[in-house]
């Protein structure tokens, strides 16, 4: 049974009804509508923690979706799932694909920075200071890009960069 037919709670049902209405009213091709349905089902499965099902839906959506902006969001969501499963290198592959299509998507840039920072912390714990610094510098580069696109976001990253001397960016809210 398709996910859209099994939503149990009011919010999921409301979202599904609204998404279906928008889909019917928008001037889109059949292929675009099917791609959106897969994407919507992927988001719903992801929200429920059904990552395998979400990945299946996202990959089906990718096969059909032609709009670059929409493809970047699908790739971003696939990256999120792999990152949440601890598959950081695999997540980075999808994040980089998303960035290649949409280089101004701050949430993707932030997530790359978070993974690089994590890798820096692991290297630091292992006593590899040079490697840790390289990871931290890469994290700072991606956070700077994210902050340029969303200046009021990522306050903790901004503070970290200032305290570590990796940024002199002053952002005014």
mmCIF file of C-alpha atoms in Angstrom, residues 20-107:
data_model
loop_
_atom_site.group_PDB
_atom_site.id
_atom_site.type_symbol
_atom_site.label_atom_id
_atom_site.label_comp_id
_atom_site.label_asym_id
_atom_site.label_seq_id
_atom_site.Cartn_x
_atom_site.Cartn_y
_atom_site.Cartn_z
ATOM 1 C CA UNK A 20 -2.170 16.172 -3.595
ATOM 2 C CA UNK A 21 -4.195 19.355 -4.141
ATOM 3 C CA UNK A 22 -1.123 21.366 -5.087
ATOM 4 C CA UNK A 23 -0.010 18.588 -7.392
ATOM 5 C CA UNK A 24 -3.388 18.537 -9.157
ATOM 6 C CA UNK A 25 -3.489 22.313 -9.561
ATOM 7 C CA UNK A 26 0.090 22.868 -10.709
ATOM 8 C CA UNK A 27 0.785 22.756 -14.409
ATOM 9 C CA UNK A 28 3.170 19.828 -14.333
ATOM 10 C CA UNK A 29 3.737 16.838 -16.549
ATOM 11 C CA UNK A 30 2.752 13.374 -15.434
ATOM 12 C CA UNK A 31 6.441 12.526 -14.986
ATOM 13 C CA UNK A 32 6.952 15.567 -12.709
ATOM 14 C CA UNK A 33 3.911 14.643 -10.661
ATOM 15 C CA UNK A 34 5.125 11.079 -10.197
ATOM 16 C CA UNK A 35 8.581 12.343 -9.210
ATOM 17 C CA UNK A 36 6.979 14.627 -6.628
ATOM 18 C CA UNK A 37 4.871 11.759 -5.269
ATOM 19 C CA UNK A 38 8.022 9.684 -4.741
ATOM 20 C CA UNK A 39 9.743 12.647 -3.099
ATOM 21 C CA UNK A 40 6.748 13.281 -0.819
ATOM 22 C CA UNK A 41 6.622 9.604 0.159
ATOM 23 C CA UNK A 42 10.364 9.680 0.790
ATOM 24 C CA UNK A 43 10.014 12.655 3.118
ATOM 25 C CA UNK A 44 7.176 10.965 4.969
ATOM 26 C CA UNK A 45 9.126 7.719 5.369
ATOM 27 C CA UNK A 46 12.215 9.643 6.484
ATOM 28 C CA UNK A 47 10.173 11.498 9.109
ATOM 29 C CA UNK A 48 8.956 8.137 10.408
ATOM 30 C CA UNK A 49 12.507 6.775 10.588
ATOM 31 C CA UNK A 50 11.853 4.340 7.738
ATOM 32 C CA UNK A 51 15.156 5.097 6.043
ATOM 33 C CA UNK A 52 15.261 2.158 3.641
ATOM 34 C CA UNK A 53 11.824 3.057 2.309
ATOM 35 C CA UNK A 54 12.780 6.737 2.129
ATOM 36 C CA UNK A 55 15.912 5.921 0.129
ATOM 37 C CA UNK A 56 13.913 3.803 -2.316
ATOM 38 C CA UNK A 57 11.486 6.660 -2.879
ATOM 39 C CA UNK A 58 14.227 9.279 -3.222
ATOM 40 C CA UNK A 59 16.108 7.167 -5.773
ATOM 41 C CA UNK A 60 12.912 6.694 -7.782
ATOM 42 C CA UNK A 61 12.295 10.450 -7.626
ATOM 43 C CA UNK A 62 15.855 11.081 -8.860
ATOM 44 C CA UNK A 63 15.254 8.866 -11.884
ATOM 45 C CA UNK A 64 12.287 11.015 -12.893
ATOM 46 C CA UNK A 65 13.082 14.506 -11.633
ATOM 47 C CA UNK A 66 14.545 16.857 -14.204
ATOM 48 C CA UNK A 67 14.505 20.150 -12.273
ATOM 49 C CA UNK A 68 17.985 20.816 -10.868
ATOM 50 C CA UNK A 69 16.725 22.613 -7.770
ATOM 51 C CA UNK A 70 14.434 19.708 -6.884
ATOM 52 C CA UNK A 71 17.216 17.206 -7.592
ATOM 53 C CA UNK A 72 19.506 19.082 -5.182
ATOM 54 C CA UNK A 73 16.937 18.683 -2.384
ATOM 55 C CA UNK A 74 16.511 14.988 -3.106
ATOM 56 C CA UNK A 75 20.287 14.478 -3.007
ATOM 57 C CA UNK A 76 20.462 16.508 0.217
ATOM 58 C CA UNK A 77 17.836 14.283 1.850
ATOM 59 C CA UNK A 78 19.656 11.129 0.767
ATOM 60 C CA UNK A 79 22.796 12.595 2.327
ATOM 61 C CA UNK A 80 20.894 13.264 5.551
ATOM 62 C CA UNK A 81 19.884 9.630 5.821
ATOM 63 C CA UNK A 82 23.419 8.363 5.264
ATOM 64 C CA UNK A 83 24.802 10.889 7.771
ATOM 65 C CA UNK A 84 22.248 9.854 10.392
ATOM 66 C CA UNK A 85 23.322 6.239 9.837
ATOM 67 C CA UNK A 86 26.956 7.217 10.454
ATOM 68 C CA UNK A 87 27.909 6.708 6.798
ATOM 69 C CA UNK A 88 29.713 10.050 6.576
ATOM 70 C CA UNK A 89 31.682 9.452 3.392
ATOM 71 C CA UNK A 90 28.591 8.258 1.591
ATOM 72 C CA UNK A 91 26.663 11.272 2.898
ATOM 73 C CA UNK A 92 29.414 13.559 1.629
ATOM 74 C CA UNK A 93 29.096 12.035 -1.858
ATOM 75 C CA UNK A 94 25.423 13.030 -1.984
ATOM 76 C CA UNK A 95 26.026 16.427 -0.387
ATOM 77 C CA UNK A 96 28.716 17.204 -2.978
ATOM 78 C CA UNK A 97 26.331 16.211 -5.785
ATOM 79 C CA UNK A 98 23.727 18.526 -4.272
ATOM 80 C CA UNK A 99 26.250 21.381 -3.987
ATOM 81 C CA UNK A 100 27.359 20.858 -7.581
ATOM 82 C CA UNK A 101 23.779 21.465 -8.690
ATOM 83 C CA UNK A 102 22.917 24.138 -6.112
ATOM 84 C CA UNK A 103 26.051 25.735 -4.609
ATOM 85 C CA UNK A 104 24.012 28.234 -2.575
ATOM 86 C CA UNK A 105 22.067 25.730 -0.459
ATOM 87 C CA UNK A 106 23.221 26.631 3.081
ATOM 88 C CA UNK A 107 21.923 23.522 4.809
#
